[in-house]
Coordinates of C-alpha atoms in Angstrom, one line a residue:
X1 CA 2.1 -37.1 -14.9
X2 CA 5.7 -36.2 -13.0
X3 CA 7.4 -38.9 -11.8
X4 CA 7.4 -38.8 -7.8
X5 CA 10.6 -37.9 -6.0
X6 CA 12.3 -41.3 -4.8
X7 CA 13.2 -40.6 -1.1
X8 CA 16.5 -41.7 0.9
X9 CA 14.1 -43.8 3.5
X10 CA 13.9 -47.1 5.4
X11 CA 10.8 -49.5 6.1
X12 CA 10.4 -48.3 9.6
X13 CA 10.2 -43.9 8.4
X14 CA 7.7 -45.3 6.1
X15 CA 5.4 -47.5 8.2
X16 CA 5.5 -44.6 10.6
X17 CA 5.0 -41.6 8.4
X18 CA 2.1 -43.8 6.8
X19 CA 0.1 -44.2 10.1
X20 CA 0.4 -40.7 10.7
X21 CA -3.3 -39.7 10.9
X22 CA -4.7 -36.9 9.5
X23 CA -8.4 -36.3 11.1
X24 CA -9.8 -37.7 14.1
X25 CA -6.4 -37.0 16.2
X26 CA -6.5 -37.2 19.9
X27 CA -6.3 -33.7 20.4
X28 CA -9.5 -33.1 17.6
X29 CA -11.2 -35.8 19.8
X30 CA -10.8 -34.2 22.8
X31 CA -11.6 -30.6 21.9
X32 CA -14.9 -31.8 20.3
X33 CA -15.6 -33.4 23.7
X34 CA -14.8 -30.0 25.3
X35 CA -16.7 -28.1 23.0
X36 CA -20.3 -30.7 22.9
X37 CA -20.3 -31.0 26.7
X38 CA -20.6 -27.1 26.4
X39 CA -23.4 -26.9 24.0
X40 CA -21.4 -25.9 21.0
X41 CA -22.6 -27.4 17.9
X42 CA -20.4 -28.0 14.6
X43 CA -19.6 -29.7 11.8
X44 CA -16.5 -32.1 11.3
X45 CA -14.3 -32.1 8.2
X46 CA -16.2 -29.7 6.0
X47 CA -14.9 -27.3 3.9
X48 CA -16.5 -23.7 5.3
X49 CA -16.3 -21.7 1.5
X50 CA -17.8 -23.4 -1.2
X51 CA -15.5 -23.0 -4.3
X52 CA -12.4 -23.6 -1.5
X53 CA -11.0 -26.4 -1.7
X54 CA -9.6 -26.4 2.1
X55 CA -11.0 -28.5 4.7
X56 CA -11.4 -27.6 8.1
X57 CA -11.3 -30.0 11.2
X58 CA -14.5 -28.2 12.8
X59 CA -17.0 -25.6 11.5
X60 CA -19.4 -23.5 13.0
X61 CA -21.9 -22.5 10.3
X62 CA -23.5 -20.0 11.3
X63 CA -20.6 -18.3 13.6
X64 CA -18.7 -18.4 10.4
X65 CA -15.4 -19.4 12.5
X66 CA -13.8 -22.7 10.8
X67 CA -11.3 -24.4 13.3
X68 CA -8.2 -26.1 12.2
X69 CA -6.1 -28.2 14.3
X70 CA -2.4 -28.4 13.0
X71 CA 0.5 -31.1 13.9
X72 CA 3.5 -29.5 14.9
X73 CA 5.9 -31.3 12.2
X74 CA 3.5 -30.6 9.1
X75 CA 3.0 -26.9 9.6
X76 CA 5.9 -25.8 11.0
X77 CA 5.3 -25.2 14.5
X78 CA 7.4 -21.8 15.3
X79 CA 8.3 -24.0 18.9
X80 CA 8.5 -27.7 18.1
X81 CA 8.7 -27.8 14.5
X82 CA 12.3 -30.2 13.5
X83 CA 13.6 -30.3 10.1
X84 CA 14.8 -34.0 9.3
X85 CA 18.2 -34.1 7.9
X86 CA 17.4 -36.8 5.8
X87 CA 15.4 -35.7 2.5
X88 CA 16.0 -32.1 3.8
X89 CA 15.4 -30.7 0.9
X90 CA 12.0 -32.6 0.2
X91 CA 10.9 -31.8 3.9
X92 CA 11.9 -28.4 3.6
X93 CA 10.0 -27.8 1.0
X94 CA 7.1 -30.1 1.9
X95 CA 6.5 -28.0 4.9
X96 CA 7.0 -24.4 3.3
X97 CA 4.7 -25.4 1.2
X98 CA 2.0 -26.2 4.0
X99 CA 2.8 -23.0 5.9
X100 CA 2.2 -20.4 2.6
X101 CA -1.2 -22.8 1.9
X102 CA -2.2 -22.0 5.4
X103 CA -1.8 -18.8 5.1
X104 CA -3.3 -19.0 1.9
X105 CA -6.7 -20.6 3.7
X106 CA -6.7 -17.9 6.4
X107 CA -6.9 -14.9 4.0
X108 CA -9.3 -17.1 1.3
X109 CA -11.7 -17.5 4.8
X110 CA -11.1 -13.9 6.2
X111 CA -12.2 -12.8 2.6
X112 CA -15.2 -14.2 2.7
X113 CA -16.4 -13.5 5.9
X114 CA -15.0 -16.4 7.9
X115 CA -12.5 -16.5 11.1
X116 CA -9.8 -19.0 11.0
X117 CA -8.7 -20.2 14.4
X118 CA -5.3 -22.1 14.5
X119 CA -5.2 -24.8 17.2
X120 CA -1.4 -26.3 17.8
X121 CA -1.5 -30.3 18.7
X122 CA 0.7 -29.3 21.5
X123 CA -1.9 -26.4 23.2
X124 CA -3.4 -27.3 26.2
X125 CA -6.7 -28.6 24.7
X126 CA -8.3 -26.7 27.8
X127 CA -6.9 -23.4 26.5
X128 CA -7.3 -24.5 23.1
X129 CA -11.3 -24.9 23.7
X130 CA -11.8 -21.6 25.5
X131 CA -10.4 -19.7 22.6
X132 CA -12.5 -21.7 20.2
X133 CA -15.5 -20.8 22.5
X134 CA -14.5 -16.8 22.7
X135 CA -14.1 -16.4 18.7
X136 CA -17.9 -18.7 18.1
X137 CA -19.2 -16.3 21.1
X138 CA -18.1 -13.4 19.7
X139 CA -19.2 -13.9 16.4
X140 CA -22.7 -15.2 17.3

């Protein structure tokens, strides 16, 4: 096994990048309430392609549209995405990385039949829920 890269951090950057979470963010919370009190049905944190090893934060089976809700500072938001200046390089990277893989999932779902939708934590989740509820319409 490679030896992991020893960042330039302190206590605090680690106890906050640690309790980062990754599912069940407010925004996920409050576009699933959106989307239930309208009588949309899905699945949470399921991978939509078997043999993909991508998990999406909601899936609507039989719509094939898989939903996936992405912080700013981990994918690169083209608005609000920073680039720390300590560990550039590592950060850089780290979130290059995540960008190609998403584009990665997109065309691995498109190829088999699926529809990606790309919700930003910082969308309005009103807006964020009608464009869930136009793709999962359209495909139905």
């Amino acid at each position: 096994m490679a030896a992991v890269e020893s960042l330039n951090t302190t206590s605090a950057v680690r106890a906050r990048m640690s309790n980062q979470k990754s599912r069940d963010t407010g925004i996920e919370i409050a576009l699933r309430k959106i989307l239930h009190a309208a009588g949309f049905r899905y699945r949470v944190h399921r991978r939509p392609v078997k043999g993909v090893r991508r998990e999406a934060d909601l899936v609507f089976g039989p719509a094939r549209v898989a939903v996936f809700v992405d912080g700013c500072f981990w994918h690169g938001c083209p608005d609000h995405a920073t680039w720390p200046k300590n560990n550039a390089d590592f950060w850089r990277t780290k979130i290059e990385t995540n960008r190609r893989r998403d584009a990665d999932t997109d065309a691995r779902l498109h190829n088999a039949g699926w529809l990606a939708v790309r919700i930003w934590e910082h969308e309005a989740v009103e807006t964020a829920a009608a464009r869930v509820i136009e793709a999962v319409q359209e495909r139905r």
